[in-house]
Coordinates of C-alpha atoms in Angstrom, one line a residue:
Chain A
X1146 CA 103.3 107.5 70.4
X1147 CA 100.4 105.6 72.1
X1148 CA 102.9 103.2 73.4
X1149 CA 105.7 105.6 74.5
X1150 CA 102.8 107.7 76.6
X1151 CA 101.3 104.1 78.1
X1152 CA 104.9 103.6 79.2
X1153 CA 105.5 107.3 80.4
X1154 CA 102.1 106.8 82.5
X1155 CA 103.3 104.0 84.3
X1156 CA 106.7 104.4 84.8
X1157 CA 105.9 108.0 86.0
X1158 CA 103.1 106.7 88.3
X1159 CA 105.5 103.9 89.7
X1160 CA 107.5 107.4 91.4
X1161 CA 104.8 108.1 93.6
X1162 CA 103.3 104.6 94.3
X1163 CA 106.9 104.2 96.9
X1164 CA 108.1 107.0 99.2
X1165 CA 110.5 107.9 96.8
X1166 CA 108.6 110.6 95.4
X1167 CA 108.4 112.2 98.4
X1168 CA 111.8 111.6 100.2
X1169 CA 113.6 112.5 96.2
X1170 CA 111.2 115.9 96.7
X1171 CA 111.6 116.7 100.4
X1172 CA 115.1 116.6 100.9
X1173 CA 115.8 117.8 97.2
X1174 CA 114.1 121.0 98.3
X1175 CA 115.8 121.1 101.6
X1176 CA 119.1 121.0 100.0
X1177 CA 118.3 123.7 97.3
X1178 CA 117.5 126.0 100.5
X1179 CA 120.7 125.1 102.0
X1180 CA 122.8 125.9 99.0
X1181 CA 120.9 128.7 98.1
X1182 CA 120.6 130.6 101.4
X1183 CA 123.8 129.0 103.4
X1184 CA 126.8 127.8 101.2
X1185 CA 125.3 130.5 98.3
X1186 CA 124.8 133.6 100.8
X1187 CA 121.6 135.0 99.1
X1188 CA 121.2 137.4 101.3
X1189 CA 124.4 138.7 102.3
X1190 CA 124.7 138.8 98.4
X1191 CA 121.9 141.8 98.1
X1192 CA 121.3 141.2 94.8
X1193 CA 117.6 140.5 93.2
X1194 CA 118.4 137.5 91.6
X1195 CA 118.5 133.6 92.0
X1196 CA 122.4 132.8 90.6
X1197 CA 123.1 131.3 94.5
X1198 CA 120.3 128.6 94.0
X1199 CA 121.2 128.2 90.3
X1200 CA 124.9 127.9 90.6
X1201 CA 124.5 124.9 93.0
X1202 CA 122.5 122.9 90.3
X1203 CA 125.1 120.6 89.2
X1204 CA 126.2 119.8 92.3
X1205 CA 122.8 118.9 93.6
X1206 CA 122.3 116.7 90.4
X1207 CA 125.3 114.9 91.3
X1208 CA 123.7 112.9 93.3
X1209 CA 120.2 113.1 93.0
X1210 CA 119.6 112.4 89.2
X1211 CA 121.4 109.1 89.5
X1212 CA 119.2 107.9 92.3
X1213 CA 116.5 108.8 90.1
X1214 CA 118.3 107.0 86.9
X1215 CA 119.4 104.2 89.0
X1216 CA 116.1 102.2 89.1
X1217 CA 115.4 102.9 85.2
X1218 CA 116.8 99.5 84.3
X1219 CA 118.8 98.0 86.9
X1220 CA 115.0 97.0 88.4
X1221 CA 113.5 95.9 85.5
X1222 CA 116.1 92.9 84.8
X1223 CA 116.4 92.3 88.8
X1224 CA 112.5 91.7 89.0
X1225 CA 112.6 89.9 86.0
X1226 CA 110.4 92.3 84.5
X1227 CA 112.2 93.1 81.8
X1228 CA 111.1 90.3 79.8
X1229 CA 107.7 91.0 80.3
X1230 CA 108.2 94.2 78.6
X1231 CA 110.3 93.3 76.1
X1232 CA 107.9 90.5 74.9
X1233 CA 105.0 93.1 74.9
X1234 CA 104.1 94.7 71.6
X1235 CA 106.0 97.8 71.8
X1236 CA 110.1 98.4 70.7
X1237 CA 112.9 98.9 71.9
X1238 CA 112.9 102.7 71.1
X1239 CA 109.4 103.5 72.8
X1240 CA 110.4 101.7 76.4
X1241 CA 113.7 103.7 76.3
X1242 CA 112.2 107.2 75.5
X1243 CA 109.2 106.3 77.7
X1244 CA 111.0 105.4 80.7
X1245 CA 113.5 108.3 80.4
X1246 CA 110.6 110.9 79.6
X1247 CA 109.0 109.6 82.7
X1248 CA 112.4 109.9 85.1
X1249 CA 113.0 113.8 83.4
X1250 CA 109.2 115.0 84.3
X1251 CA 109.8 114.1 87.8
X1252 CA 113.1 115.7 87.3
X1253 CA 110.8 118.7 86.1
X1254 CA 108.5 118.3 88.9
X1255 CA 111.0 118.4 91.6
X1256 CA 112.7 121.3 90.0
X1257 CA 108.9 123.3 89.0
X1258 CA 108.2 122.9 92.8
X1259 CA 111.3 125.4 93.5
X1260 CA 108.9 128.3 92.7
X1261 CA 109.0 129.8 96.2
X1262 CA 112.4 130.5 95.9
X1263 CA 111.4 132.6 92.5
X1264 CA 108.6 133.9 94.4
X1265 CA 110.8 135.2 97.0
X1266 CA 113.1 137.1 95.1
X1267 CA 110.3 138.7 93.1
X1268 CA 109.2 140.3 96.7
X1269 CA 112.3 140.9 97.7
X1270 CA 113.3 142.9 94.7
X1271 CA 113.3 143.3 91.0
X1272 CA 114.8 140.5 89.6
X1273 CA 115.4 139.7 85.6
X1274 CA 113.0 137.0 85.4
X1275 CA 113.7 136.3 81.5
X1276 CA 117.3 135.4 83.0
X1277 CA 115.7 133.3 85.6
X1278 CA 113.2 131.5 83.3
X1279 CA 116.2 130.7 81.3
X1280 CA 118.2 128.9 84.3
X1281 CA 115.6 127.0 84.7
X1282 CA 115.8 125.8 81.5
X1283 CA 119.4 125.1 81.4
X1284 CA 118.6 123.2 84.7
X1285 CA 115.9 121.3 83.3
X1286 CA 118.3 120.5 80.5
X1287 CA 120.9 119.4 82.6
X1288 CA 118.6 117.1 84.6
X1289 CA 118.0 115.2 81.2
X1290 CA 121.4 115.1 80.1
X1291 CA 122.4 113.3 83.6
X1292 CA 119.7 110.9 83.3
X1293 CA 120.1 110.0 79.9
X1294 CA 123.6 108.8 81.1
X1295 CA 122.1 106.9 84.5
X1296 CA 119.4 105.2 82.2
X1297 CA 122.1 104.2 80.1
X1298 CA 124.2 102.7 82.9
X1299 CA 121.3 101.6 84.6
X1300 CA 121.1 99.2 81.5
X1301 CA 124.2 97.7 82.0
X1302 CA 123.8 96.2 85.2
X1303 CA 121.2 94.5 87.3
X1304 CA 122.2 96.0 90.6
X1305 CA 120.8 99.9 91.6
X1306 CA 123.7 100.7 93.9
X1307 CA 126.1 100.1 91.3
X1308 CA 124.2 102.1 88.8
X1309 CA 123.8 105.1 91.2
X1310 CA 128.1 104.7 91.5
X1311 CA 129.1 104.8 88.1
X1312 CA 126.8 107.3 87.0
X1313 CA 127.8 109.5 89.7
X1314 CA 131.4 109.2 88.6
X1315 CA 131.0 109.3 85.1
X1316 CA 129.0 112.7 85.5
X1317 CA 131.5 113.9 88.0
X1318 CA 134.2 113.2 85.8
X1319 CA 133.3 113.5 82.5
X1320 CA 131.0 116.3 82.6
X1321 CA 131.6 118.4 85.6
X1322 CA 135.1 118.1 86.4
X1323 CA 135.8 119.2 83.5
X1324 CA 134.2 122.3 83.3
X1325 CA 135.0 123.7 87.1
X1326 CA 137.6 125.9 87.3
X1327 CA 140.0 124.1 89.9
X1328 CA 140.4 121.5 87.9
X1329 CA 140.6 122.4 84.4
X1330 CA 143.3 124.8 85.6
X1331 CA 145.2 121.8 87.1
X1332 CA 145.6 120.9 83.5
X1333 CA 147.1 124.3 82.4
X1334 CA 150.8 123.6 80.7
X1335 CA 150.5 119.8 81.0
X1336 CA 147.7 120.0 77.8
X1337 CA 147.7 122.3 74.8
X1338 CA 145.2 125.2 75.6
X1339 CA 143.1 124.2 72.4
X1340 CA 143.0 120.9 73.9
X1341 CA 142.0 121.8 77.4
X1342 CA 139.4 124.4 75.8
X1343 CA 138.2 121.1 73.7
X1344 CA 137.2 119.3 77.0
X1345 CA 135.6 122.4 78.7
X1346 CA 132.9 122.7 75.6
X1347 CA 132.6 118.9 76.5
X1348 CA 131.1 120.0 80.2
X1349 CA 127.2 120.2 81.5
X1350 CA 128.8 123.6 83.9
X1351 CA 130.5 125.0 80.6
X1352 CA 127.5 125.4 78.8
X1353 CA 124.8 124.8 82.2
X1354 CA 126.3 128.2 83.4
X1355 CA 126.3 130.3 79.8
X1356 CA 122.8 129.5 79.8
X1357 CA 122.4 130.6 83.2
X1358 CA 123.7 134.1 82.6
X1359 CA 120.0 134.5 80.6
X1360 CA 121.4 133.5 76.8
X1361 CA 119.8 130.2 75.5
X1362 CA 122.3 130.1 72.6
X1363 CA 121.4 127.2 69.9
X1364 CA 124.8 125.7 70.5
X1365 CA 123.5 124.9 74.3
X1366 CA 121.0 123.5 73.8
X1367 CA 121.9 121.4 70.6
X1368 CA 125.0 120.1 73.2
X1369 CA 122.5 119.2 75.5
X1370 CA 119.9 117.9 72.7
X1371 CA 123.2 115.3 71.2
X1372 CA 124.4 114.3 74.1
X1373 CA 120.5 112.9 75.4
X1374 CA 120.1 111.2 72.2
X1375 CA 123.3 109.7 71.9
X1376 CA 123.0 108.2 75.6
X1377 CA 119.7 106.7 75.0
X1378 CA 120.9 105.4 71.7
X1379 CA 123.3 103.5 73.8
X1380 CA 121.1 102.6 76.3
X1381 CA 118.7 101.1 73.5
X1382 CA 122.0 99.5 72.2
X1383 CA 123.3 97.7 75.2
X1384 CA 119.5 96.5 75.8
X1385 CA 119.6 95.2 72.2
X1386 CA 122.8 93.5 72.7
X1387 CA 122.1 92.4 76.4
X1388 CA 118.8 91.6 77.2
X1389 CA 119.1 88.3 79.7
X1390 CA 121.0 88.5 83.2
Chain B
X268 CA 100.5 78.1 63.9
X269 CA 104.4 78.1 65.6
X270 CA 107.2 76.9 62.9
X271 CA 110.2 76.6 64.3
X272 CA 113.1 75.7 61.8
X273 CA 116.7 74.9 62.8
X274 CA 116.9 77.2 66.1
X275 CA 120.1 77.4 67.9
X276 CA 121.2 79.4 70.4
X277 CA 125.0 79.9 71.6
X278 CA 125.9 81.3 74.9
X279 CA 130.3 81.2 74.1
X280 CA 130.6 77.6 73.4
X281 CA 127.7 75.9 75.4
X282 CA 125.0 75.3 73.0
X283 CA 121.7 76.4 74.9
X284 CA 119.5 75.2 72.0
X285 CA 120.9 72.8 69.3
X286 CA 119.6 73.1 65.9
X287 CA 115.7 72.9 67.1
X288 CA 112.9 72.1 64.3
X289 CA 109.1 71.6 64.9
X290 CA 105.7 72.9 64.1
X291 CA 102.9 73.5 66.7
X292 CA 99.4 73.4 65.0
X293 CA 96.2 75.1 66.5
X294 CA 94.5 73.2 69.1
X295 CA 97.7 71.5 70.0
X296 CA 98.9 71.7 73.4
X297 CA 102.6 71.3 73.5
X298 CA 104.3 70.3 76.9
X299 CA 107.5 71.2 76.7
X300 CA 109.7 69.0 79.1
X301 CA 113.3 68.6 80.1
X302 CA 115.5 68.3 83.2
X303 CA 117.1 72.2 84.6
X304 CA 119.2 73.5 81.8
X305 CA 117.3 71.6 79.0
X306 CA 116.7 74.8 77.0
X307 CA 112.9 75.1 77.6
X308 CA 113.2 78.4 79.1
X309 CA 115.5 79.8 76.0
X310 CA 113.5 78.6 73.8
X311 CA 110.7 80.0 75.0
X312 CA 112.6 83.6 75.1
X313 CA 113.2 82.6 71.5
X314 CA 109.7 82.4 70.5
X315 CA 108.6 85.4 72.3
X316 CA 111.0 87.8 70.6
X317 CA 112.9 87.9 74.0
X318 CA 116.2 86.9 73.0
X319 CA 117.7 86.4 69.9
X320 CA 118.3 83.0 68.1
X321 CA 121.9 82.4 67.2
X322 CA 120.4 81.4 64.0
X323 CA 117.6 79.8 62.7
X324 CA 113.9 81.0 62.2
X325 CA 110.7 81.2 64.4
X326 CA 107.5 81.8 62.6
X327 CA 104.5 82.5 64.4
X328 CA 101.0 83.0 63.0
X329 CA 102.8 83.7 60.2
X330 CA 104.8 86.5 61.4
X331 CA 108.8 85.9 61.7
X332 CA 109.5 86.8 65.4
X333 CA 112.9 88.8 63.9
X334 CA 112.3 90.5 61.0
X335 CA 108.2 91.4 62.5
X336 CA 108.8 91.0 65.8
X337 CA 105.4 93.7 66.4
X338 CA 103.1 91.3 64.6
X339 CA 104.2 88.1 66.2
X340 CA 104.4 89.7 69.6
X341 CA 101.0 90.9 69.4
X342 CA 99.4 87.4 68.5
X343 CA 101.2 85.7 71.3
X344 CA 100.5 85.7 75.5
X345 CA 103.6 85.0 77.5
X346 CA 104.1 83.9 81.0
X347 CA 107.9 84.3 81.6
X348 CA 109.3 81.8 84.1
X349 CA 108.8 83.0 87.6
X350 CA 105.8 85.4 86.5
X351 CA 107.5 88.7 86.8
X352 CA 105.6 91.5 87.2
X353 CA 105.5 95.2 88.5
X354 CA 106.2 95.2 92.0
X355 CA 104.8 98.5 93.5
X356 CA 102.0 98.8 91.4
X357 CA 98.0 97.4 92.0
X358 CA 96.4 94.7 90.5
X359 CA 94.2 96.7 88.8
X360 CA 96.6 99.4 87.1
X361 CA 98.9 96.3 86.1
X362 CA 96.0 95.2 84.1
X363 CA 95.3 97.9 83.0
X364 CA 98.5 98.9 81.8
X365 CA 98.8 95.4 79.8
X366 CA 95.3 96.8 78.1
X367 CA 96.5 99.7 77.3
X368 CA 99.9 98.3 75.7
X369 CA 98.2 95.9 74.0
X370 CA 95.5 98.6 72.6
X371 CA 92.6 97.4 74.4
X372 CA 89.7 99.4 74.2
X373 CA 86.2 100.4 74.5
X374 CA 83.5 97.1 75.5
X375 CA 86.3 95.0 74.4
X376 CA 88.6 96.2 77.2
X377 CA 85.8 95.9 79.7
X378 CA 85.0 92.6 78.5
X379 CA 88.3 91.0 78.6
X380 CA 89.4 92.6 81.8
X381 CA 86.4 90.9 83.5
X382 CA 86.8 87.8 81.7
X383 CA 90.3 87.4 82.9
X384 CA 89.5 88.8 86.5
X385 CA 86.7 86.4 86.9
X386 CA 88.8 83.4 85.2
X387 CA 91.5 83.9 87.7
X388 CA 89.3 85.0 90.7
X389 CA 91.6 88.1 91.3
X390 CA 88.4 90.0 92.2
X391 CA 89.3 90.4 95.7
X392 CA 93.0 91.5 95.2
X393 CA 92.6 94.3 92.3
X394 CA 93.9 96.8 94.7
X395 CA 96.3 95.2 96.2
X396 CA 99.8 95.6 95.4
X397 CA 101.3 93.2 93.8
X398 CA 104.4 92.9 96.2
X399 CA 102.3 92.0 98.9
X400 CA 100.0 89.0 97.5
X401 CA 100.9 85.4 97.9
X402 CA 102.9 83.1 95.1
X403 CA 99.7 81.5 94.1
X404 CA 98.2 85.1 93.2
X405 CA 101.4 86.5 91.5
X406 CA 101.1 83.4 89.3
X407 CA 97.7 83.9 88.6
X408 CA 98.2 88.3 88.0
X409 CA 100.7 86.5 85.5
X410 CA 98.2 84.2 83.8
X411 CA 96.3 87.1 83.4
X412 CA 98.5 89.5 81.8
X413 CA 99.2 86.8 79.1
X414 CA 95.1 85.9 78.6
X415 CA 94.1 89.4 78.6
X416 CA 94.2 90.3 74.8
X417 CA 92.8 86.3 73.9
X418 CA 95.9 85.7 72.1
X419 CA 95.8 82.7 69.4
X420 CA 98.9 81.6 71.1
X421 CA 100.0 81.2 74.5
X422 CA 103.4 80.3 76.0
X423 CA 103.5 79.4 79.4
X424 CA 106.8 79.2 80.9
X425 CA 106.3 76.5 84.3
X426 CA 102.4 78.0 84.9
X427 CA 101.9 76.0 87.9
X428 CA 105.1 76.2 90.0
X429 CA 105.1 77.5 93.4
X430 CA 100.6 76.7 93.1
X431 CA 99.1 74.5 96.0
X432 CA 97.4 71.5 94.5
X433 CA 94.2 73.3 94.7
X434 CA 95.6 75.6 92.5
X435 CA 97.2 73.7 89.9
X436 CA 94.0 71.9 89.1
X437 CA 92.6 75.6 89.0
X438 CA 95.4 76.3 86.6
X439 CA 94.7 72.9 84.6
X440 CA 91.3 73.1 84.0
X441 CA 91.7 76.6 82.7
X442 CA 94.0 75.8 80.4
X443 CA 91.9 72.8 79.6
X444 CA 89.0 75.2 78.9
X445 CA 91.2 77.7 76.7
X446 CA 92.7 74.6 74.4
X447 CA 90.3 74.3 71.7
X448 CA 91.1 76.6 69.1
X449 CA 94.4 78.0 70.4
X450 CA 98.1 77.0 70.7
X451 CA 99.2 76.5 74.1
X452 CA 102.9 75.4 74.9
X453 CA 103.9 75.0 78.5
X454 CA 107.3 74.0 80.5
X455 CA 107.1 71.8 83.3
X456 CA 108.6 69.3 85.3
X457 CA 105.4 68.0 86.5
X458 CA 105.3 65.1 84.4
X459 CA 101.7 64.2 85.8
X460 CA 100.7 67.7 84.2
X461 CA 101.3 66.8 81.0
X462 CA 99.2 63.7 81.3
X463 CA 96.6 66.0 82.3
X464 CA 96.7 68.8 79.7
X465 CA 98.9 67.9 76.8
X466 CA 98.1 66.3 74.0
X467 CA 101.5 66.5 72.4
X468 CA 105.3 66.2 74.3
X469 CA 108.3 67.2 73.3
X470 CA 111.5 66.4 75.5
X471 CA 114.6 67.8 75.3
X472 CA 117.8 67.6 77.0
X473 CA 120.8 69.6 76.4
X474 CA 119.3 71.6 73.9
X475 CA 118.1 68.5 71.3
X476 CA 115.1 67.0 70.4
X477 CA 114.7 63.5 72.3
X478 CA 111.4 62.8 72.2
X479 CA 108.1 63.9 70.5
X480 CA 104.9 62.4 70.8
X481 CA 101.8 62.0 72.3
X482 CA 101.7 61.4 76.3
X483 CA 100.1 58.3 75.3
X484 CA 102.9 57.0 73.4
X485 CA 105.5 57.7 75.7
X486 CA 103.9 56.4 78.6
X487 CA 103.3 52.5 75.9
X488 CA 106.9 52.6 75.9
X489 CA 107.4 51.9 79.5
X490 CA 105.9 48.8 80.5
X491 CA 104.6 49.8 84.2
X492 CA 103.0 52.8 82.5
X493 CA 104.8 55.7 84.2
X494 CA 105.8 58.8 82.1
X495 CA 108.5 59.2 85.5
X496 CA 110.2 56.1 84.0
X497 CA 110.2 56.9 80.4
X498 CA 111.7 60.6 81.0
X499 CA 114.2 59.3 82.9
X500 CA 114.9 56.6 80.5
X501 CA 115.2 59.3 77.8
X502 CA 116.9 62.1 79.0
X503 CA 119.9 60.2 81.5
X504 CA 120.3 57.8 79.0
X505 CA 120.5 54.7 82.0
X506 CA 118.8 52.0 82.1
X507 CA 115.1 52.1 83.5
X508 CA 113.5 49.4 84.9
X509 CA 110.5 48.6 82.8
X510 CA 111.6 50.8 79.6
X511 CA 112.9 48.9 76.6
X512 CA 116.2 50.0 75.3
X513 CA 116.2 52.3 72.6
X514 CA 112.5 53.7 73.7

C-alpha cells in the first residue's frame, strides 16, 4: 500500500510538472461547454437537468482518456525508465495499480472541475441532483474503464502516438460502437437478436447511459469493476512477459 | 555475496548469455568487460530482477532474484546502462521518491540524502529538472539513486560513459572509497578503468566466460604489459603482438 501510494504520488505529480495538466484541463472543459451548450442544445432544451453535457461523455473520452493513457507505459520503456522501476523494490502489481490510480484521479479532477455546469443548472432550475451525482459516477467509471484499456496498450509499445491510435480504436470499436444505436441497428437481420443484444451489454454507452438515467444498478458497476481489473491484469501480464525493448 | 549458477539467456536462437557460473564475494570489485553485444548488459538485467533468466539461478545476499525478487531487490543498487531517470521531474523529488520506495525514513532519510547529495556534489542542481542538466549530472542523479539506501551491493551498468575525464576520476575514487565492505560490479569498456578500480575481471564475449582473474594477471600475460592487448587477444581470438597463444 505504501508502495502503490509512493507511485500514485509521483506519477500523479508528473501531470502537472509539463503543460499537460493544463492543456488536458483547458480544452477538456472547453469541449464539455461546446457539447453541452452547442451540439447538446441545453438551453433550447428547457429542461433542469445536465443529460446534454452527460450524453457527450463518451465521445469526449474518445479521445482525451487515451492521451492521458498513452504516456502510462509507452514513456517509461522509451526513457529507459522502466528498468529503473522494475529493479526498485516494489511488484509488478503496485506500479500497475499505482500508475493507473494516478491517470483516473486526474481523470476525476478534470471531470470534478465541471462543477459550474452543475452549478448552473441548480440556478437555472430545479434539477434531480441524486440523478446528476449518479452520471457523474457513471462518467467517472467510464473514465477508468477507458484507461485501464490505454494503460494496457500503452504497455505494449514503446511509441505514445501509437498507443493513443490503438486505444482510440479499440474503445471506439469495441466499446462504443457497439452500444450506439446507428450501428448496432446496422447489424439487425445479419446477427441473431440474442447475439446482437450480447454485444450491446458488452458496451461503456449501454451501461454509461442506464447509469445516467439516475439508477446505479450493481450490474453497472460490477461491468465496469471486471472490465478495469481484467485490463490491468493484462497490462501487468504483457509487462511480465515483455519487459525489454 | 552474488552466486550466479548456470545463467543463460535466449532471445529465439541467439544465446545472449551462455550457461554463466561465478561467485562475487564482499569487498570484491568485479569489472565486467566484453566487446558491444558481450552480454554484460543482460546479465546485469539478470541480476537485478530485470529480466528473466532462460534458466539458471542468481542468488544474491542470499535471496534468489526469482522466487524473492523483493528481498534481493532491496539489498542491491542499480545503475541501468544509460542512467535512465524521470525526465520532467526535479532533482530533489527524484530523490526523494527513490527514499520513499525504498522506505527511507526519519534521521536515516536525512542522513543518506545528504550523504549522497554531498558525494555526488548535486547540491547546486536539486531543483533542477532533470531533462535539462548535462550528461555528467544525469550520470551522477543516477549514481545517486543506486547509493541512496547503502546497498551491500551495487551494480553499475558503464558508470562513467558519456563523464569528462574530470569526472571519471570523480566517479573512480568514489567507488574506490565505497569498495571496502561492499560488492561492486561494473561494465566498461574502459579497460584503463579496471586497472584503476577492480580487483577482479571477468571477460566475456558472446555470452561465455573467457577470462577471470585479477587485472594483474591479465595484464602478466601480455608481455608489453597492456590490458588493450590481452583483451583483444582474448575476445577476437587473433594473434596479438606480445600475447602468448593460448593466454
Amino acid at each position: 500500500m505504501h508502495n502503490i501510494c509512493t507511485l500514485f504520488r509521483r506519477e500523479f505529480a508528473s501531470y502537472f510538472a509539463t503543460p499537460l495538466a493544463f492543456v488536458f484541463i483547458v480544452i477538456f472543459l472547453f469541449l464539455t461547454g461546446v457539447c453541452t451548450f452547442v451540439l447538446g442544445g441545453f438551453f433550447e432544451r428547457g429542461q433542469a437537468d445536465l443529460a446534454p453535457f452527460f450524453t457527450y461523455h463518451p465521445w469526449l473520452y474518445l479521445f482525451f482518456i487515451p492521451a492521458l493513457s498513452m504516456r502510462l507505459w509507452a514513456e517509461e520503456r522509451k526513457s529507459g525508465t522502466i528498468e529503473l522501476l522494475m529493479t526498485l523494490p516494489v511488484t509488478l502489481w503496485q506500479a500497475v495499480l499505482g500508475k493507473f490510480l494516478a491517470a483516473w484521479a486526474f481523470a476525476g479532477v478534470a471531470l470534478a472541475l465541471t462543477f459550474p455546469m452543475w452549478i448552473t443548472v441548480n440556478y437555472l432550475g430545479d434539477p434531480d441532483n441524486g440523478t446528476i451525482l449518479a452520471a457523474y459516477v457513471g462518467s467517472f467509471l467510464m473514465a477508468g474503464g477507458f484507461l485501464a484499456i490505454g494503460s494496457c496498450i500503452s504497455a505494449t509499445t514503446r511509441n505514445q502516438v501509437i498507443a493513443f491510435i490503438l486505444t482510440a480504436m479499440v474503445c471506439l470499436v469495441l466499446f462504443l460502437l457497439t452500444g450506439f444505436g446507428p450501428a448496432i441497428n446496422a447489424l439487425d437481420g445479419l446477427l441473431p437478436q440474442s447475439i446482437i443484444d450480447a454485444i450491446a451489454s458488452m458496451s461503456f454507452l449501454t451501461h454509461f447511459s442506464s447509469i445516467a438515467k439516475g439508477v446505479i444498478d450493481l450490474r453497472d458497476l460490477l461491468y465496469f469493476a471486471t472490465l478495469i481489473a481484467i485490463s490491468l491484469a493484462a497490462n501487468a501480464i504483457v509487462l511480465d512477459m515483455k519487459k525489454a525493448d | 555475496m552474488i552466486e550466479i549458477n548456470h545463467l543463460t539467456k535466449r532471445y529465439g536462437v541467439l544465446k545472449a548469455v551462455d550457461d554463466l557460473t561465478f561467485s562475487v564475494a564482499a569487498g570484491e570489485v568485479l569489472g565486467f568487460l566484453g566487446p558491444n553485444g558481450a552480454g554484460k548488459s543482460t546479465t546485469m538485467k539478470m541480476i537485478t530482477g530485470f529480466l528473466a533468466p532462460t534458466s539458471g539461478s542468481i542468488r544474491v545476499c542470499g535471496h534468489d532474484v526469482e522466487s524473492a525478487p523483493l528481498a534481493a531487490k532491496t539489498c542491491m543498487g542499480y545503475l541501468p546502462e544509460g542512467a535512465p531517470a524521470y525526465a520532467e521531474m526535479t532533482v530533489r523529488a527524484f530523490l526523494d521518491f527513490i527514499a520513499n520506495v525504498r522506505g527511507l525514513a526519519g534521521d536515516r532519510r536525512k542522513s543518506r540524502l545528504d550523504d549522497v547529495i554531498s558525494r555526488l556534489a548535486l547540491g547546486s542542481v536539486l531543483e533542477q529538472p532533470i531533462e535539462t542538466l548535462s550528461k555528467g549530472f544525469k550520470r551522477r542523479v543516477g549514481l545517486a539513486q543506486a547509493l541512496l539506501h547503502d546497498p551491500p551491493v551495487l551494480i553499475l551498468d558503464e558508470p562513467t560513459d558519456g563523464l569528462d575525464p574530470n569526472q571519471k576520476h570523480e566517479v573512480r575514487t568514489l567507488i574506490s572509497a565505497m569498495s571496502k565492505d561492499k560488492i561492486i560490479v561494473i561494465s566498461t569498456h574502459i579497460l584503463e578503468e579496471v586497472d584503476a578500480l577492480c580487483n577482479r575481471a571477468i571477460i566475456i564475449s558472446n555470452g561465455r566466460i573467457l577470462a577471470d582473474d585479477t587485472p594483474r594477471n591479465l595484464k602478466a600475460r601480455s608481455a608489453t604489459g597492456r590490458l588493450d592487448d590481452v583483451f583483444r587477444a582474448i575476445t577476437t581470438g587473433a594473434p596479438v603482438q606480445g600475447v602468448a597463444a593460448h593466454a
